[in-house]
Amino acid sequence: MKTSLFPTEIPNWIDGQQRPAISCEWFDKLNPADGRLVCRVARSLTKDVHQAVQAAKRAQPSWADTPPVQRGLLLHKIVLGMEARQREIAQTVALETGKSYRDAYAETSGAIALGLFYAGEGQRLYGRTTTSGICDRFAMTIRQPIGVAGLIVPANTPIANLAWKIFPALICGNAVVLKAAEDTPATAWIVGHITHEAGLPAALLNIIQGYGEEAGAPLVEHPDVGVISFTGSTAVGRDIQRVAGERLAKVSLELGGKNPFVVCDDADLENAAKWALLSAFSNAGQRCASGSRIIVFDVVYDQFRDMVVSRAKHLKIGSTDDDDLGPVINEAQLNRMLSAVEGARQKGASILTGGYRLTDLTHRDGFYMAPTMIENVGPHDDISTTELFGPIACLYRVKDFAEALALANDSLYGLTACIHTRNLHRAIQFTQKVQAGVAIVNAGTYGSEPHMPFGGLKQSGNGSREPGTEALDVYSHLKDVYININPHEV
Ligand code: NAD
């Protein structure tokens, strides 16, 4: 256990202090790469959440009165703290997720870039000035904080997930209560530590550790939490929408995906194969934007399938910088995937490669799934419709563009979509017609930039977009202001 990076027992951050759960209970967090104990984690319950919300509520008004430019300067200090501790953050992310240090470091760079973007937004927290239809009247909008923001995140890209929500929530003048992902508690703890060191006033960022139903649900239910921003599964998101909807709280949902990756007959197959593998297997497939449905034109299907299957067989699996993919986050997740593949096999699917847990000496203590490619599955089979959140992709054969587009859109989800083609007309038609919040030409199904709005259609979200300036709409209210003057009193 590496105790120097973070405490062996991860407490909550409430009101600027580190506190164990009131129940004094802890749960174990294991390293997915070797199954060993990383740390014990505070098992928080409703009372802990209530303390955090009360603290946030007390602290928020003076933060709201702090000019946004000054808020931005403070966020900038946090970003500098993240830069100074980038190695530690990356080591922690790697230890908690089992991904390589290289990938964890790159993820941390992304989180830093995002923090910089929002620090700058303090100087650009624009409203709108416009004309009025009435004489001697001026019309404008201003942004106002919501109050307490309840943030709930998953574990797949932990430092990025935290940055995506904390920075925009704070720049808008809110106080935050964050429910950390139970599988990546230490990354959240380090962020709490850095913000504390940077001088963020106590209680503006409270971090609650614990399980979703025990520590996440009370946050969603709390009447003083004005906005809930949730990233996670569609099933939980639907529940959150319902519960928060009862009290008409604002809700932003970034949910799951079953994203199509289309390979046309005119594609650069080398480039397409490279991106198909990255989309399906990088981060062990634990991406909302992973390319899990690979849709290939009949004419090139056999050739493309052979290319990706033979390459998938040679991917290096492990958690070093030389490896291509690591373990999945926990054993329960691994077992869910294994039974999904088994279910597909029983229904007649062909497992082209993978489909099993790695049990050799190097991998047997970790939660490693062999990269898995499957064919001969129907578009409505469970394996085609259920998000598996692991290194599993299905291949589908289609006649032409129309069939590819129809299959791409034949999904309950609509997060990201990608097409590989050299034909400009096909490419643009796809970006226009595919039912997804993100459409990509000639690369992977994943990858986003701090200033761009990410989010999905259908069951991939509720229409909100984060990050980009669009996230400011999630974390602030717009107020219309009308100023009437009397020119005779000049
Ligand atoms: P999950 O929904 O099980 O958990 C996500 C978070 O919600 C965790 O912190 C968990 O503790 C909490 N939670 C669980 N039940 C809760 C409840 N009843 N009330 C409040 N909080 C609760 O998801 P997961 O398996 O941890 O993460 C994977 C999912 O996240 C996938 O569906 C993936 O597509 C999605 N995801 C989406 C995006 C996006 O931007 N659209 C990004 C990353 C991951």
Coordinates of C-alpha atoms and ligand atoms in Angstrom, one line a residue:
M1 CA 0.0 0.0 0.0
K2 CA 1.4 3.4 -1.0
T3 CA 0.6 5.5 2.1
S4 CA 2.6 8.5 1.1
L5 CA 0.1 9.7 -1.5
F6 CA -3.0 9.7 0.6
P7 CA -4.1 8.4 4.1
T8 CA -4.7 4.7 4.6
E9 CA -8.2 5.7 5.7
I10 CA -9.9 8.1 3.4
P11 CA -12.1 10.5 5.3
N12 CA -14.7 13.0 4.0
W13 CA -13.8 16.7 3.5
I14 CA -16.5 18.7 5.3
D15 CA -16.4 22.3 6.2
G16 CA -12.6 22.4 5.4
Q17 CA -11.9 19.5 7.8
Q18 CA -11.2 15.8 7.3
R19 CA -13.9 13.8 9.0
P20 CA -14.5 10.1 9.2
A21 CA -18.1 9.0 8.6
I22 CA -20.3 9.7 11.7
S23 CA -21.0 5.9 11.8
C24 CA -17.3 5.3 12.0
E25 CA -17.7 2.6 9.4
W26 CA -15.2 2.0 6.5
F27 CA -15.2 -0.1 3.4
D28 CA -12.2 -1.5 1.5
K29 CA -10.9 -0.2 -1.8
L30 CA -8.9 -2.7 -3.8
N31 CA -6.4 -2.1 -6.6
P32 CA -8.0 -3.6 -9.7
A33 CA -4.6 -4.5 -11.1
D34 CA -3.7 -7.0 -8.3
G35 CA -6.7 -7.2 -5.9
R36 CA -4.7 -5.7 -3.0
L37 CA -6.0 -3.3 -0.5
V38 CA -5.4 0.4 -1.5
C39 CA -7.1 2.1 1.4
R40 CA -10.2 2.1 3.6
V41 CA -12.9 4.5 2.8
A42 CA -15.4 6.4 5.0
R43 CA -18.8 4.9 4.6
S44 CA -21.0 8.0 4.8
L45 CA -24.7 8.0 5.3
T46 CA -27.5 10.6 5.3
K47 CA -26.2 12.5 8.4
D48 CA -22.8 13.1 6.8
V49 CA -24.4 14.4 3.7
H50 CA -26.6 16.7 5.7
Q51 CA -23.6 18.1 7.5
A52 CA -21.9 18.8 4.2
V53 CA -24.9 20.5 2.7
Q54 CA -25.3 22.7 5.8
A55 CA -21.7 23.7 5.6
A56 CA -21.9 24.4 1.9
K57 CA -25.1 26.5 2.4
R58 CA -23.4 28.6 5.1
A59 CA -20.3 29.2 2.9
Q60 CA -22.0 30.0 -0.4
P61 CA -23.3 33.5 0.0
S62 CA -19.9 35.1 0.5
W63 CA -18.6 33.1 -2.4
A64 CA -21.5 34.4 -4.5
D65 CA -20.5 37.9 -3.5
T66 CA -16.9 37.4 -4.6
P67 CA -16.5 38.9 -8.1
P68 CA -16.2 36.1 -10.7
V69 CA -12.8 37.4 -11.7
Q70 CA -11.5 36.8 -8.2
R71 CA -13.2 33.4 -8.1
G72 CA -11.3 32.6 -11.3
L73 CA -8.0 33.7 -9.7
L74 CA -8.6 31.2 -6.9
L75 CA -9.4 28.4 -9.4
H76 CA -6.2 29.3 -11.1
K77 CA -4.3 28.6 -7.8
I78 CA -6.0 25.2 -7.6
V79 CA -4.9 24.5 -11.2
L80 CA -1.3 25.4 -10.2
G81 CA -1.6 23.1 -7.2
M82 CA -2.8 20.3 -9.6
E83 CA 0.2 21.0 -11.9
A84 CA 2.6 20.9 -8.9
R85 CA 1.2 17.6 -7.8
Q86 CA 0.5 16.1 -11.2
R87 CA 2.7 13.1 -10.6
E88 CA 1.0 12.3 -7.3
I89 CA -2.4 12.7 -8.8
A90 CA -1.5 10.4 -11.7
Q91 CA 0.1 7.8 -9.4
T92 CA -3.1 7.8 -7.3
V93 CA -5.4 7.5 -10.4
A94 CA -3.2 4.7 -11.7
L95 CA -3.3 2.9 -8.3
E96 CA -7.0 3.2 -7.9
T97 CA -8.0 2.3 -11.5
G98 CA -5.3 -0.1 -12.6
K99 CA -4.7 2.0 -15.7
S100 CA -1.1 2.9 -16.7
Y101 CA 0.7 5.9 -15.2
R102 CA 1.1 7.2 -18.7
D103 CA -2.7 7.2 -19.3
A104 CA -3.4 8.6 -15.8
Y105 CA -0.9 11.4 -16.4
A106 CA -2.5 12.3 -19.7
E107 CA -5.9 12.3 -18.0
T108 CA -4.6 14.6 -15.3
S109 CA -3.3 17.0 -18.1
G110 CA -6.8 17.0 -19.5
A111 CA -8.2 17.9 -16.1
I112 CA -5.7 20.7 -15.7
A113 CA -6.6 22.1 -19.1
L114 CA -10.2 22.1 -18.1
G115 CA -9.5 23.9 -14.9
L116 CA -7.6 26.6 -16.8
F117 CA -10.5 27.1 -19.2
Y118 CA -12.9 27.7 -16.3
A119 CA -10.5 29.9 -14.4
G120 CA -10.6 32.1 -17.4
E121 CA -14.4 32.0 -17.5
G122 CA -14.3 34.2 -14.4
Q123 CA -13.5 37.1 -16.8
R124 CA -16.2 36.1 -19.2
L125 CA -19.2 35.2 -17.2
Y126 CA -21.3 36.9 -19.8
G127 CA -25.0 37.7 -19.7
R128 CA -26.5 39.4 -22.8
T129 CA -27.5 43.0 -23.5
T130 CA -30.2 43.5 -26.0
T131 CA -32.8 46.0 -27.2
S132 CA -36.1 46.6 -25.7
G133 CA -39.4 47.2 -27.5
I134 CA -40.3 49.9 -25.0
C135 CA -38.8 53.4 -25.1
D136 CA -36.3 54.3 -22.4
R137 CA -35.9 50.8 -21.3
F138 CA -32.8 48.7 -21.3
A139 CA -32.9 44.8 -21.3
M140 CA -30.1 42.4 -20.3
T141 CA -29.5 39.1 -18.6
I142 CA -27.1 38.3 -15.8
R143 CA -25.8 35.0 -14.5
Q144 CA -26.5 34.2 -10.9
P145 CA -25.3 31.2 -8.8
I146 CA -27.8 28.5 -7.9
G147 CA -26.6 27.9 -4.4
V148 CA -25.4 24.4 -3.4
A149 CA -24.5 22.1 -6.2
G150 CA -24.6 18.3 -5.7
L151 CA -22.1 16.5 -7.9
I152 CA -22.0 12.8 -8.4
V153 CA -19.3 11.1 -10.5
P154 CA -18.2 7.7 -11.7
A155 CA -14.7 6.2 -11.4
N156 CA -13.7 5.6 -15.1
T157 CA -11.6 8.7 -15.6
P158 CA -11.6 10.0 -12.0
I159 CA -9.6 13.2 -12.1
A160 CA -11.2 14.3 -15.4
N161 CA -14.7 13.5 -14.0
L162 CA -14.0 15.6 -10.9
A163 CA -12.7 18.6 -12.9
W164 CA -15.6 18.6 -15.3
K165 CA -18.0 19.4 -12.5
I166 CA -16.1 21.1 -9.7
F167 CA -14.6 23.9 -11.8
P168 CA -17.7 25.1 -13.6
A169 CA -19.8 24.7 -10.4
L170 CA -17.4 26.9 -8.5
I171 CA -16.8 29.6 -11.1
C172 CA -20.5 30.2 -11.2
G173 CA -20.5 31.0 -7.5
N174 CA -21.9 27.8 -6.0
A175 CA -20.7 25.8 -3.1
V176 CA -20.2 22.1 -3.8
V177 CA -21.0 18.9 -2.2
L178 CA -19.4 16.1 -4.2
K179 CA -20.2 12.4 -3.8
A180 CA -17.0 10.7 -4.8
A181 CA -17.0 7.5 -6.8
E182 CA -16.6 4.6 -4.4
D183 CA -14.0 3.0 -6.6
T184 CA -11.8 6.1 -6.8
P185 CA -11.9 7.7 -3.3
A186 CA -8.3 8.7 -3.0
T187 CA -8.3 10.8 -6.2
A188 CA -11.2 12.8 -4.8
W189 CA -9.4 13.1 -1.4
I190 CA -6.3 14.6 -3.2
V191 CA -8.4 17.1 -5.0
G192 CA -9.9 18.1 -1.6
H193 CA -6.4 18.5 -0.3
I194 CA -5.2 20.6 -3.2
T195 CA -8.1 23.0 -3.0
H196 CA -7.6 23.3 0.7
E197 CA -3.9 24.2 0.2
A198 CA -4.8 26.6 -2.6
G199 CA -6.9 28.6 -0.1
L200 CA -10.4 27.8 -1.3
P201 CA -12.5 29.0 1.6
A202 CA -13.6 26.1 3.8
A203 CA -16.9 24.4 2.9
L204 CA -17.0 25.6 -0.7
L205 CA -15.9 22.1 -1.7
N206 CA -17.2 19.3 0.5
I207 CA -16.3 15.8 -0.5
I208 CA -18.4 12.9 0.7
Q209 CA -17.1 9.3 0.4
G210 CA -19.4 6.3 0.3
Y211 CA -21.8 4.2 -1.7
G212 CA -24.4 5.6 -4.2
E213 CA -27.5 4.6 -2.4
E214 CA -26.2 5.5 1.0
A215 CA -24.4 8.7 0.3
G216 CA -25.5 9.8 -3.2
A217 CA -29.2 9.4 -2.8
P218 CA -29.5 11.7 0.3
L219 CA -27.7 14.4 -1.7
V220 CA -30.3 14.1 -4.5
E221 CA -33.1 14.2 -2.0
H222 CA -31.8 17.2 0.0
P223 CA -34.1 20.3 -0.4
D224 CA -31.2 22.7 -0.1
V225 CA -29.3 21.2 -3.1
G226 CA -30.4 23.4 -6.0
V227 CA -28.7 21.6 -8.9
I228 CA -27.7 18.0 -9.2
S229 CA -25.1 17.2 -11.8
F230 CA -24.7 13.4 -12.3
T231 CA -22.4 11.4 -14.5
G232 CA -23.1 7.7 -14.5
S233 CA -25.4 4.9 -15.7
T234 CA -28.7 5.5 -17.3
A235 CA -30.5 3.4 -14.7
V236 CA -29.3 5.6 -11.8
G237 CA -29.7 8.8 -13.8
R238 CA -33.4 8.0 -14.4
D239 CA -33.9 7.6 -10.7
I240 CA -32.1 10.8 -9.9
Q241 CA -34.3 12.7 -12.5
R242 CA -37.4 11.3 -10.9
V243 CA -36.4 12.1 -7.3
A244 CA -35.0 15.5 -8.0
G245 CA -37.9 16.2 -10.3
E246 CA -40.3 15.8 -7.3
R247 CA -38.8 18.9 -5.8
L248 CA -38.2 20.6 -9.2
A249 CA -34.4 20.8 -8.7
K250 CA -32.3 21.4 -11.7
V251 CA -30.7 18.2 -13.0
S252 CA -27.9 17.6 -15.5
L253 CA -27.4 14.0 -16.6
E254 CA -24.4 12.6 -18.5
L255 CA -25.3 9.0 -19.0
G256 CA -24.3 5.8 -20.8
G257 CA -23.7 5.0 -24.5
K258 CA -23.7 2.2 -27.0
N259 CA -21.8 4.0 -29.6
P260 CA -21.6 3.1 -33.3
F261 CA -18.3 3.1 -35.2
V262 CA -19.1 2.9 -39.0
V263 CA -16.5 1.7 -41.5
C264 CA -17.4 2.5 -45.1
D265 CA -16.1 0.7 -48.2
D266 CA -13.9 3.8 -49.1
A267 CA -12.4 4.1 -45.6
D268 CA -8.7 4.2 -44.9
L269 CA -8.8 0.7 -43.3
E270 CA -5.5 1.1 -41.5
N271 CA -6.7 4.3 -39.8
A272 CA -10.1 2.8 -39.1
A273 CA -8.6 -0.3 -37.5
K274 CA -6.4 1.7 -35.3
W275 CA -9.3 3.9 -34.0
A276 CA -11.7 0.9 -33.8
L277 CA -9.4 -0.8 -31.3
L278 CA -8.7 2.4 -29.3
S279 CA -12.5 3.2 -29.2
A280 CA -13.4 -0.3 -28.0
F281 CA -10.5 -1.2 -25.7
S282 CA -8.6 1.9 -24.5
N283 CA -9.3 2.5 -20.8
A284 CA -10.4 -1.1 -20.8
G285 CA -13.6 0.0 -22.6
Q286 CA -14.7 1.9 -19.6
R287 CA -15.8 5.0 -21.4
C288 CA -19.3 6.3 -21.9
A289 CA -18.0 7.1 -25.4
S290 CA -16.5 3.7 -26.2
G291 CA -17.1 2.3 -29.6
S292 CA -18.9 -0.9 -28.8
R293 CA -20.9 -1.3 -32.1
I294 CA -18.6 -1.6 -35.1
I295 CA -20.7 -1.4 -38.3
V296 CA -18.8 -2.4 -41.4
F297 CA -19.8 -2.3 -45.1
D298 CA -20.2 -5.8 -46.5
V299 CA -17.5 -5.3 -49.2
V300 CA -14.7 -4.7 -46.7
Y301 CA -16.2 -6.6 -43.7
D302 CA -14.1 -9.8 -43.9
Q303 CA -10.9 -7.8 -44.4
F304 CA -11.6 -5.4 -41.7
R305 CA -12.8 -8.0 -39.2
D306 CA -9.5 -10.0 -39.8
M307 CA -7.5 -6.8 -39.3
V308 CA -9.1 -5.8 -36.0
V309 CA -9.3 -9.4 -34.6
S310 CA -5.7 -10.2 -35.2
R311 CA -4.6 -6.9 -33.7
A312 CA -6.9 -7.3 -30.7
K313 CA -5.3 -10.7 -30.0
H314 CA -1.9 -8.9 -29.7
L315 CA -2.9 -6.1 -27.4
K316 CA -0.8 -6.0 -24.3
I317 CA -2.8 -6.2 -21.1
G318 CA -1.6 -4.9 -17.8
S319 CA -1.1 -1.7 -15.9
T320 CA 2.4 -0.6 -17.1
D321 CA 3.1 2.1 -19.6
D322 CA 3.9 -0.6 -22.2
D323 CA 0.4 -2.0 -22.0
D324 CA -2.5 -1.2 -24.2
L325 CA -5.3 -1.7 -21.6
G326 CA -5.7 -2.5 -17.9
P327 CA -8.2 -4.2 -15.7
V328 CA -11.8 -3.2 -15.2
I329 CA -12.6 -1.3 -12.0
N330 CA -13.9 -4.1 -9.8
E331 CA -14.7 -7.8 -9.8
A332 CA -18.5 -7.4 -9.9
Q333 CA -18.1 -5.4 -13.1
L334 CA -15.9 -8.1 -14.5
N335 CA -18.4 -10.8 -13.7
R336 CA -21.3 -8.8 -15.2
M337 CA -19.4 -8.7 -18.5
L338 CA -18.5 -12.3 -18.5
S339 CA -22.1 -13.3 -18.0
A340 CA -23.2 -10.9 -20.8
V341 CA -20.7 -12.6 -23.2
E342 CA -21.9 -16.0 -22.1
G343 CA -25.5 -15.0 -22.7
A344 CA -24.6 -13.9 -26.2
R345 CA -22.7 -17.1 -26.8
Q346 CA -25.7 -19.2 -25.8
K347 CA -27.8 -17.2 -28.3
G348 CA -25.5 -18.2 -31.1
A349 CA -23.0 -15.3 -31.2
S350 CA -19.5 -16.0 -32.4
I351 CA -16.7 -14.9 -30.0
L352 CA -14.0 -13.9 -32.4
T353 CA -11.4 -13.2 -29.7
G354 CA -11.5 -12.9 -25.9
G355 CA -14.6 -13.5 -23.8
Y356 CA -12.7 -14.7 -20.7
R357 CA -11.0 -13.5 -17.6
L358 CA -7.2 -13.6 -17.6
T359 CA -6.0 -16.1 -15.1
D360 CA -2.3 -16.5 -15.8
L361 CA 0.1 -15.8 -13.0
T362 CA 0.6 -12.0 -13.9
H363 CA -3.1 -11.2 -14.1
R364 CA -5.0 -13.7 -12.0
D365 CA -5.3 -11.5 -8.9
G366 CA -6.5 -8.5 -10.9
F367 CA -9.8 -7.9 -12.7
Y368 CA -8.7 -8.4 -16.3
M369 CA -10.9 -9.2 -19.2
A370 CA -9.4 -10.2 -22.5
P371 CA -10.3 -7.7 -25.3
T372 CA -13.4 -9.3 -26.8
M373 CA -14.8 -9.1 -30.3
I374 CA -18.1 -10.7 -31.2
E375 CA -20.1 -11.2 -34.4
N376 CA -23.3 -12.9 -35.5
V377 CA -25.4 -10.9 -33.1
G378 CA -28.8 -9.2 -33.9
P379 CA -29.2 -5.5 -33.3
H380 CA -31.8 -6.1 -30.6
D381 CA -30.0 -8.8 -28.7
D382 CA -29.0 -7.9 -25.2
I383 CA -25.3 -7.8 -26.1
S384 CA -26.2 -5.1 -28.7
T385 CA -28.4 -3.0 -26.6
T386 CA -26.9 -3.1 -23.1
E387 CA -24.0 -0.9 -22.2
L388 CA -21.3 -3.2 -20.8
F389 CA -18.6 -0.6 -19.9
G390 CA -15.7 -3.0 -20.6
P391 CA -13.5 -4.2 -23.4
I392 CA -16.2 -5.8 -25.5
A393 CA -17.3 -4.8 -29.1
C394 CA -19.7 -6.4 -31.6
L395 CA -19.2 -6.3 -35.3
Y396 CA -22.2 -5.9 -37.7
R397 CA -22.3 -6.3 -41.5
V398 CA -24.3 -3.8 -43.5
K399 CA -24.9 -3.4 -47.3
D400 CA -24.5 0.4 -47.7
F401 CA -24.6 3.8 -46.1
A402 CA -28.3 3.8 -45.6
E403 CA -28.2 0.5 -43.7
A404 CA -25.2 1.7 -41.7
L405 CA -27.0 4.9 -40.6
A406 CA -30.2 3.0 -39.8
L407 CA -28.3 0.5 -37.6
A408 CA -26.2 3.3 -36.0
N409 CA -29.5 5.0 -35.0
D410 CA -31.2 1.8 -33.9
S411 CA -30.3 2.3 -30.3
L412 CA -31.9 3.6 -27.1
Y413 CA -28.7 5.6 -26.6
G414 CA -27.3 8.5 -28.5
L415 CA -24.1 9.7 -27.0
T416 CA -21.3 9.6 -29.7
A417 CA -20.9 8.2 -33.2
C418 CA -18.1 7.9 -35.6
I419 CA -17.7 7.2 -39.4
H420 CA -14.7 6.3 -41.4
T421 CA -14.9 7.4 -45.0
R422 CA -13.0 9.5 -47.6
N423 CA -16.3 10.6 -49.1
L424 CA -17.1 14.2 -48.0
H425 CA -20.8 13.7 -48.8
R426 CA -21.1 10.6 -46.7
A427 CA -19.2 12.2 -43.9
I428 CA -21.3 15.3 -43.7
Q429 CA -24.6 13.4 -44.2
F430 CA -23.6 11.1 -41.3
T431 CA -22.8 14.0 -39.0
Q432 CA -26.2 15.6 -39.8
K433 CA -28.3 12.5 -39.6
V434 CA -26.8 10.4 -36.8
Q435 CA -28.7 10.5 -33.6
A436 CA -25.9 11.4 -31.2
G437 CA -24.7 14.3 -29.2
V438 CA -21.2 14.0 -30.7
A439 CA -20.4 13.0 -34.3
I440 CA -16.8 12.3 -35.4
V441 CA -15.3 11.7 -38.8
N442 CA -12.2 9.5 -39.3
A443 CA -11.1 9.1 -35.6
G444 CA -12.5 7.4 -32.5
T445 CA -15.8 7.6 -30.8
Y446 CA -14.3 9.3 -27.8
G447 CA -12.3 12.4 -27.1
S448 CA -13.6 15.8 -26.1
E449 CA -12.1 19.3 -25.6
P450 CA -12.6 21.6 -22.5
H451 CA -14.3 24.3 -24.5
M452 CA -16.7 22.0 -26.3
P453 CA -20.1 20.9 -25.0
F454 CA -20.3 17.1 -24.5
G455 CA -23.5 15.1 -23.9
G456 CA -26.0 12.8 -25.4
L457 CA -29.5 12.3 -26.9
K458 CA -32.1 9.8 -26.0
Q459 CA -31.2 7.7 -23.0
S460 CA -27.6 9.1 -22.9
G461 CA -28.7 12.2 -21.1
N462 CA -31.4 14.8 -20.4
G463 CA -30.2 17.4 -22.9
S464 CA -27.7 19.3 -20.8
R465 CA -24.2 19.8 -22.0
E466 CA -20.9 19.9 -20.0
P467 CA -18.2 21.2 -20.2
G468 CA -17.6 24.3 -22.5
T469 CA -19.4 27.5 -21.8
E470 CA -22.6 25.5 -22.0
A471 CA -21.8 24.1 -18.5
L472 CA -22.3 27.6 -17.2
D473 CA -26.0 27.2 -18.0
V474 CA -26.1 24.1 -15.8
Y475 CA -24.5 25.8 -12.8
S476 CA -26.1 29.3 -13.0
H477 CA -29.5 30.9 -13.3
L478 CA -30.2 33.5 -15.8
K479 CA -32.0 36.6 -14.6
D480 CA -33.6 39.1 -16.9
V481 CA -33.0 42.7 -15.8
Y482 CA -35.0 45.6 -17.2
I483 CA -33.9 49.2 -16.4
N484 CA -36.3 51.9 -17.1
I485 CA -35.2 55.6 -17.1
N486 CA -37.0 58.8 -17.3
P487 CA -35.2 61.1 -19.8
H488 CA -37.0 64.2 -18.2
E489 CA -35.1 63.6 -15.0
V490 CA -31.7 63.9 -16.6
Ligands
NAD1 P1 -23.3 4.3 -11.6 O1 -24.5 5.0 -12.1 O2 -23.4 3.0 -10.9 O3 -22.5 5.2 -10.5 C1 -22.1 6.5 -10.8 C2 -22.1 7.3 -9.5 O4 -23.4 7.4 -9.0 C3 -21.3 6.7 -8.3 O5 -20.6 7.7 -7.6 C4 -22.3 6.0 -7.5 O6 -21.9 5.8 -6.2 C5 -23.5 7.0 -7.6 N1 -24.8 6.3 -7.4 C6 -25.2 5.1 -7.6 N2 -26.4 4.9 -7.2 C7 -26.9 6.1 -6.8 C8 -28.1 6.6 -6.3 N3 -29.2 5.8 -6.1 N4 -28.3 7.9 -6.0 C9 -27.2 8.7 -6.1 N5 -26.0 8.3 -6.6 C10 -25.8 7.0 -6.9 O7 -22.3 4.2 -12.8 P2 -20.8 3.5 -12.8 O8 -21.0 2.1 -13.2 O9 -20.0 3.9 -11.7 O10 -20.2 4.3 -14.1 C11 -20.4 3.9 -15.4 C12 -21.5 4.6 -16.1 O11 -21.2 6.0 -16.2 C13 -21.7 4.1 -17.5 O12 -23.0 4.1 -17.8 C14 -21.0 5.3 -18.3 O13 -21.5 5.3 -19.7 C15 -21.4 6.5 -17.5 N6 -20.5 7.6 -17.8 C16 -21.1 8.6 -18.6 C17 -20.3 9.7 -19.0 C18 -20.9 10.8 -19.8 O14 -20.2 11.9 -19.9 N7 -22.0 10.7 -20.5 C19 -18.9 9.7 -18.6 C20 -18.4 8.7 -17.8 C21 -19.2 7.6 -17.5

